[in-house]
XYZ file of C-alpha atoms in Angstrom:
385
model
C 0.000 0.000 0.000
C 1.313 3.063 -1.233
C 0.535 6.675 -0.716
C 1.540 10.138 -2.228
C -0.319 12.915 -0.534
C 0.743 16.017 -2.720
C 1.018 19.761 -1.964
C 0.403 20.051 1.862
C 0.919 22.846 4.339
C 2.793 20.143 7.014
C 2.785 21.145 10.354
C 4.879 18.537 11.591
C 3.602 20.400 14.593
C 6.266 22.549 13.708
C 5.485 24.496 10.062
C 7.046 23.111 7.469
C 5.584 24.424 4.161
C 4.181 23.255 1.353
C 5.458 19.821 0.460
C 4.681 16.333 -0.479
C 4.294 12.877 1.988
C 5.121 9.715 1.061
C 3.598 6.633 2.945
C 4.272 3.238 2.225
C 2.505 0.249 4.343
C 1.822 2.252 7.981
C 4.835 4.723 8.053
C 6.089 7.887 6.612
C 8.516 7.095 4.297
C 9.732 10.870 2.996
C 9.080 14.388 3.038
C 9.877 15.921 -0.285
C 9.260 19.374 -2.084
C 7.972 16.997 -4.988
C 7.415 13.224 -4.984
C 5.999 13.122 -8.633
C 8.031 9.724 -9.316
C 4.644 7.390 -8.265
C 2.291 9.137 -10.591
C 0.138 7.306 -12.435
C 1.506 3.856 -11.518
C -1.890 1.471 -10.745
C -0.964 0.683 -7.127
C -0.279 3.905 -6.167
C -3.043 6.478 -4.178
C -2.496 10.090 -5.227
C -4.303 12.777 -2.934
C -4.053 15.933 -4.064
C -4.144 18.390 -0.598
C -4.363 21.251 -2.892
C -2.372 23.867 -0.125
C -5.087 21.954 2.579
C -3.001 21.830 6.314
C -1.864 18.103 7.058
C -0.944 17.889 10.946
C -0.098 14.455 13.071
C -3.199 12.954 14.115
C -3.898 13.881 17.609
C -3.381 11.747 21.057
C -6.242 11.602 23.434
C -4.466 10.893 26.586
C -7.549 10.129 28.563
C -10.368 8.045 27.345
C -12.487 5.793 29.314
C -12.598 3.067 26.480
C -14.873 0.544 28.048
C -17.058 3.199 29.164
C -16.870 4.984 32.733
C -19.574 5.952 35.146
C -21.345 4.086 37.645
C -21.283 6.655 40.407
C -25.294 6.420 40.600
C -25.404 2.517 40.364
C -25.299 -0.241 37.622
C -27.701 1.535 35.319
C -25.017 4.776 35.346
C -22.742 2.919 33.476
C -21.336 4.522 30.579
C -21.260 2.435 27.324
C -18.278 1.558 25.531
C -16.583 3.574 22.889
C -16.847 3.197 18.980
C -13.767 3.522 16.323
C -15.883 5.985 14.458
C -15.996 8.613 17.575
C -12.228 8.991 17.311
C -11.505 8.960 13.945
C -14.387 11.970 12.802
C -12.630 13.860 15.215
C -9.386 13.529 14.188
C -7.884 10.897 16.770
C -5.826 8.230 15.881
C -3.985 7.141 19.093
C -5.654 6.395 22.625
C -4.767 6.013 26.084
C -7.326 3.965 27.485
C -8.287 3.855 31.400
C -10.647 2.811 33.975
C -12.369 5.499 35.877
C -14.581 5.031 39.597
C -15.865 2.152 38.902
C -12.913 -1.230 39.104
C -14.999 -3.517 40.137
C -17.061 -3.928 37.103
C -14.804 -2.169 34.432
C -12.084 -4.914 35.234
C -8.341 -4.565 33.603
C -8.965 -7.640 31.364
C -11.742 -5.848 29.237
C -9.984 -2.559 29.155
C -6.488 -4.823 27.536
C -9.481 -6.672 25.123
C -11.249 -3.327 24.126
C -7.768 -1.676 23.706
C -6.785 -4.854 21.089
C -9.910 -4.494 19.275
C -9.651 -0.856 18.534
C -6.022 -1.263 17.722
C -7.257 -4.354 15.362
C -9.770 -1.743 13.727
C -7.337 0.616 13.252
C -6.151 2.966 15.998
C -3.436 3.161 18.715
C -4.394 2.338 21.901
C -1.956 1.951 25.054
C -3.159 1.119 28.712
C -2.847 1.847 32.143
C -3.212 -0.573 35.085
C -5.372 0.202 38.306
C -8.403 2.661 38.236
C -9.715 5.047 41.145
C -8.427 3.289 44.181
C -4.920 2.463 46.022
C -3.684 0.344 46.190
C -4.010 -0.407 42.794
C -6.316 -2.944 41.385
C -4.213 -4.953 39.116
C -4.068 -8.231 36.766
C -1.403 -9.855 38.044
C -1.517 -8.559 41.253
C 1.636 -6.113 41.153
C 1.594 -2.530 38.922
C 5.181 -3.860 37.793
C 4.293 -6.774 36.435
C 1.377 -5.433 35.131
C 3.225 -2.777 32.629
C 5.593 -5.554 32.166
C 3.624 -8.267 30.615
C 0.727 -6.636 29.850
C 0.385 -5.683 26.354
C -0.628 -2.792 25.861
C -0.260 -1.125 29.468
C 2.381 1.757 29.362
C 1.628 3.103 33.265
C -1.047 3.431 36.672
C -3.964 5.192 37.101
C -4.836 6.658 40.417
C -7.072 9.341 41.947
C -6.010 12.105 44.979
C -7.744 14.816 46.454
C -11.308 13.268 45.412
C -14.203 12.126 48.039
C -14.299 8.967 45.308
C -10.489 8.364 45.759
C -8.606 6.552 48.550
C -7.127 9.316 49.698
C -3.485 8.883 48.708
C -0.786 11.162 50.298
C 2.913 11.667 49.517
C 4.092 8.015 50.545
C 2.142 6.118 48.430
C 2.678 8.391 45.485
C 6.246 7.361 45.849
C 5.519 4.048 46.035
C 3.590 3.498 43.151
C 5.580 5.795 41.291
C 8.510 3.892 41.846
C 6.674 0.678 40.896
C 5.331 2.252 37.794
C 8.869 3.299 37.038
C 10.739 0.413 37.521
C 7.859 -1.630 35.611
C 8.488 1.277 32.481
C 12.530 0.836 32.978
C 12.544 -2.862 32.454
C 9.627 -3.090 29.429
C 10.856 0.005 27.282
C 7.130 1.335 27.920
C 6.735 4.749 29.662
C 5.927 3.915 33.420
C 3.774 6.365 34.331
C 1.399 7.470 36.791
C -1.851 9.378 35.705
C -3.292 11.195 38.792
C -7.210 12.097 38.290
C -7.379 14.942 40.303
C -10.354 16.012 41.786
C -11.003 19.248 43.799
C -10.634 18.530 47.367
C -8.639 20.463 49.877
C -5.128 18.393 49.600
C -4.710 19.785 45.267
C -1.315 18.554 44.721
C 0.093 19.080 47.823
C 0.136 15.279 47.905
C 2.121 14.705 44.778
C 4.338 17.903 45.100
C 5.441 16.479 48.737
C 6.582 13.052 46.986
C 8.420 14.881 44.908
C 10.476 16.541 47.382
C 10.502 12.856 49.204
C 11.647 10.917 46.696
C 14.530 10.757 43.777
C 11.321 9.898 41.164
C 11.788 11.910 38.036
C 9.077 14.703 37.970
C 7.853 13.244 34.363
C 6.854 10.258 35.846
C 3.637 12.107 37.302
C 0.609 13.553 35.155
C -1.579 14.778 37.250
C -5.099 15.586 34.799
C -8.003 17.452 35.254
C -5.682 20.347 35.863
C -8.547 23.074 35.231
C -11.429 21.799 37.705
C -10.941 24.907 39.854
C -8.524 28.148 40.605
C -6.651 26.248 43.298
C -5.760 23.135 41.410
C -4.563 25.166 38.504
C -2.469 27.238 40.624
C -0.787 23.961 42.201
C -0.214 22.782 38.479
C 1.509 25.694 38.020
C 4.068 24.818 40.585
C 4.236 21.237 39.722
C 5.530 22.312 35.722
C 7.720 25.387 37.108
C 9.663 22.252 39.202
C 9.613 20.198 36.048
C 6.593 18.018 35.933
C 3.974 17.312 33.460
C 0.340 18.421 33.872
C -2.308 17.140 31.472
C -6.136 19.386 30.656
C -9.318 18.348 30.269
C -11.754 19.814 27.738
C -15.100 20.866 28.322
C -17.825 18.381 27.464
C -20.809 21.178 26.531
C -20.168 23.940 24.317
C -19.884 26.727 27.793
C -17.268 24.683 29.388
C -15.582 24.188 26.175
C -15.448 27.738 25.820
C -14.039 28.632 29.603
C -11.801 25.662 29.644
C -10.278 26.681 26.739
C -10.596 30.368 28.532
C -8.648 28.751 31.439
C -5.767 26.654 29.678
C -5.306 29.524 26.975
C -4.799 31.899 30.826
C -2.209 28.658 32.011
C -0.142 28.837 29.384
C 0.318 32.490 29.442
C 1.896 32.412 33.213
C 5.718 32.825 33.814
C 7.743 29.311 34.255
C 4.755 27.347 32.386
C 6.419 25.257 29.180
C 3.907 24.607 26.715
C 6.261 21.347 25.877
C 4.792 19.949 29.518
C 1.457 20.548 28.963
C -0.980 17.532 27.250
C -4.819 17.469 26.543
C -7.395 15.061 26.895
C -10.909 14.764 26.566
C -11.700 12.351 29.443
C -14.243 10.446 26.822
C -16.773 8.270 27.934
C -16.049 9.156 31.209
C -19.041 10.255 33.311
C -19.633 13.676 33.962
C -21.518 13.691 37.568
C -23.005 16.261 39.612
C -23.269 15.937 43.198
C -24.560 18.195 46.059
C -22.956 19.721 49.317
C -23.296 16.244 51.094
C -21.622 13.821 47.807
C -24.982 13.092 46.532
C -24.601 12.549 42.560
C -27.664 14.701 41.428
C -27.083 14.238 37.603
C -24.970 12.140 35.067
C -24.107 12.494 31.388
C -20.751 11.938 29.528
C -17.596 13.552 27.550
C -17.395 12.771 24.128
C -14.144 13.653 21.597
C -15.391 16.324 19.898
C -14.406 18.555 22.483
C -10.608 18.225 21.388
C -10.586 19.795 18.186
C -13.045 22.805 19.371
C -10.516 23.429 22.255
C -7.810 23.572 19.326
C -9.743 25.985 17.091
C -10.814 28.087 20.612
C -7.125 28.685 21.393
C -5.878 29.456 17.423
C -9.246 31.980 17.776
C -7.769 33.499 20.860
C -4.339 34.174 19.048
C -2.180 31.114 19.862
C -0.421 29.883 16.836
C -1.870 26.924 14.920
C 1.637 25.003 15.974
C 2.093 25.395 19.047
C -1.555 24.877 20.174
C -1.749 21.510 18.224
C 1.504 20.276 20.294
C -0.809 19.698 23.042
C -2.199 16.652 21.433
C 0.533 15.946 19.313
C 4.302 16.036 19.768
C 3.349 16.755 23.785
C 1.616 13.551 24.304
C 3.842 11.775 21.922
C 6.815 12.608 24.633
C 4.733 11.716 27.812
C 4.050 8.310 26.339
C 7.419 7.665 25.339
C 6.705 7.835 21.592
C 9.062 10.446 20.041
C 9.481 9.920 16.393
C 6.692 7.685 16.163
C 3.055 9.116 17.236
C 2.274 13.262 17.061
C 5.364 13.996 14.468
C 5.580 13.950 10.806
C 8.682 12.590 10.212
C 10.428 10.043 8.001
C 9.542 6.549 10.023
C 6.819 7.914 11.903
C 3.593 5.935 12.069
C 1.419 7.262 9.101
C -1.154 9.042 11.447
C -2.260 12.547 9.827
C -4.902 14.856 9.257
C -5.988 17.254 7.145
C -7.594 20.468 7.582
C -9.817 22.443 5.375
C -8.757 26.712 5.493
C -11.727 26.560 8.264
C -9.246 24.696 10.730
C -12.150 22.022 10.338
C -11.516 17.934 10.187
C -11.358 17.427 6.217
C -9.655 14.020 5.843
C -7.771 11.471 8.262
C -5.400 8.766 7.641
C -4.764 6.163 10.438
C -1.442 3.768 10.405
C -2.012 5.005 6.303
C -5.195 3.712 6.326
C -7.720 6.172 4.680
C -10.063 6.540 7.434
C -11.894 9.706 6.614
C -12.030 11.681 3.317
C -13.620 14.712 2.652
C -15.535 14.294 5.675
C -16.897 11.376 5.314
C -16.174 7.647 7.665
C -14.118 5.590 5.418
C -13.873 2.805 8.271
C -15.958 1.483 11.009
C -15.547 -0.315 14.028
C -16.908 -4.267 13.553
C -20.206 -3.655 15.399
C -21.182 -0.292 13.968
């Protein structure tokens, strides 16, 4: 399978210029001001971009894949999620994750729901261990887990969160040393994702392991950075002192708007690096609303299509096309230990990419060089749909 996609603005996140991509099998092959050596030969797919933008395909680094929810009981579950959510909205890899419920959402359906989206076409990676500490696990360590565990790159846990166990600093070091040493040994990343919800501890928690311990910084992303003014403004320590913080965006079109108010505000302040700074979309995740007393009053979900507004919200509000597409790109590539092969275009990277029309809106997307949307319409499909 070969591809030539002709006379595209690459922004590889960085801008490029105009020139042509060649893809052969599931890879990038070159980057060339003119590739015109495959025309016309039979086996050969010519798309002509026509000066159309052609970016990496972005990284979701939170999705609940096998469906989140359950705070309100068994009939609050969230469903699973389809191929076709990510790939009209422009995603082509996945980190997939268990939310508050661990009982029912077990580890061996997130690993089998991971395989079959990868099967269909996508990236997915995993992470061990949901809400609780100590972790819930497969094979009863986080090590081994990320070890032998295809596809399971890190830990999930939750601080500062009435739904959490309540972690402080000394078992943050503990798993982050586990999650480590499990990354060290099986080339995979080893990290910790920290939901973080808005209780009174923030990051204290985290930013006192830090000081504890000899654990690399990177090995922590903390996420739902912009729930409230306090959390952000603990974030903004924890990347000043070297760490990683990851965003959530909105999940109606207000809190679209004032998250992307809010990160756009985050990245302005003195000693935050855009380079340590992800975003996610927390899909299928539930959304819940409780009262004073932890009551959940109200349920609905998070769906993808919040990434790619968030995008277009912070180009609108005068960040640079580039830089604001590193946060789902080159960004996320880093934190998940995939430089040179996910969010880059780049001789040998994977063949993930997507176009954009002069709009800034999803035109076309190729996944692992499969055509998977063109011209705005669903080329492929999960099995079921």
């Amino acid at each position: 399978m070969i591809k030539v996609l002709k006379n595209a603005q690459i922004y590889s996140p960085a801008y490029l210029g105009k020139q042509d991509v060649l893809v052969i099998g599931d890879k990038i092959a070159r980057i060339d001001a003119h590739i015109d050596e495959y025309d016309g030969l039979p086996e050969v797919e010519l798309f002509d971009l026509e000066g159309l933008k052609l970016l990496p395909g972005y990284i979701d680094m939170h999705v609940h894949i096998t469906g989140g929810g359950g705070e309100a009981g068994p009939a609050t579950r969230v469903p699973e999620s389809q191929l076709s959510m990510f790939l009209k909205n422009g995603i082509t890899t996945v980190l997939g994750l268990l939310g508050t419920d661990g009982v029912t959402k077990s580890i061996e359906n997130l690993i089998a729901k991971a395989r079959a989206l990868t099967e269909e076409g996508i990236t997915v990676y995993t992470l061990t261990g949901s809400y609780g500490y100590p972790a819930n696990t497969m094979t009863g360590s986080v090590e081994k887990d990320i070890y032998m565990l295809t596809p399971m790159v890190g830990v999930k846990t939750a601080v500062s969160d009435h739904r959490s166990s309540n972690p402080q600093a000394e078992d943050l070091i503990a798993l982050g040393t586990a999650a480590r040493r499990g990354g060290m040994i099986s080339g995979t990343a080893g990290i910790v994702v920290i939901h973080m919800g808005s209780g009174k501890g923030g990051l204290k928690p985290l930013l006192k392991a830090l000081e504890d311990s000899d654990i690399p910084a990177k090995t922590f992303l903390p996420t739902h950075i912009l729930r409230c003014p306090e959390l952000i403004d603990d974030a903004t320590e924890h990347v000043r002192r070297g760490g990683y913080i990851d965003c959530t965006a909105g999940s109606d079109p207000q809190s679209i708007e004032e998250n992307a108010d809010s990160l756009y505000e985050l990245l302005q302040r003195p000693g935050v690096t855009l380079e340590h700074v992800t975003l996610s979309s927390d899909s299928m995740g539930s959304m819940p609303r409780f009262d004073d007393e932890g009551n959940c009053i109200g349920l609905t979900y998070a769906t993808p299509d919040s990434l790619h507004k968030t995008i277009k919200g912070l180009v609108q509000r005068g960040m640079a096309l580039e830089k604001a597409i590193q946060l789902l790109t080159s960004n996320s590539a880093y934190v998940l230990g995939k430089e040179g092969v996910k969010g880059c275009i780049q001789p040998g990277a994977d063949a993930d990419l997507l176009v954009l029309d002069g709009n800034l809106d999803i035109d076309s997307l190729f996944a692992k060089g499969q055509t998977a949307l063109l011209h705005g319409e669903l080329k492929m499909r999960g099995r079921f749909e």
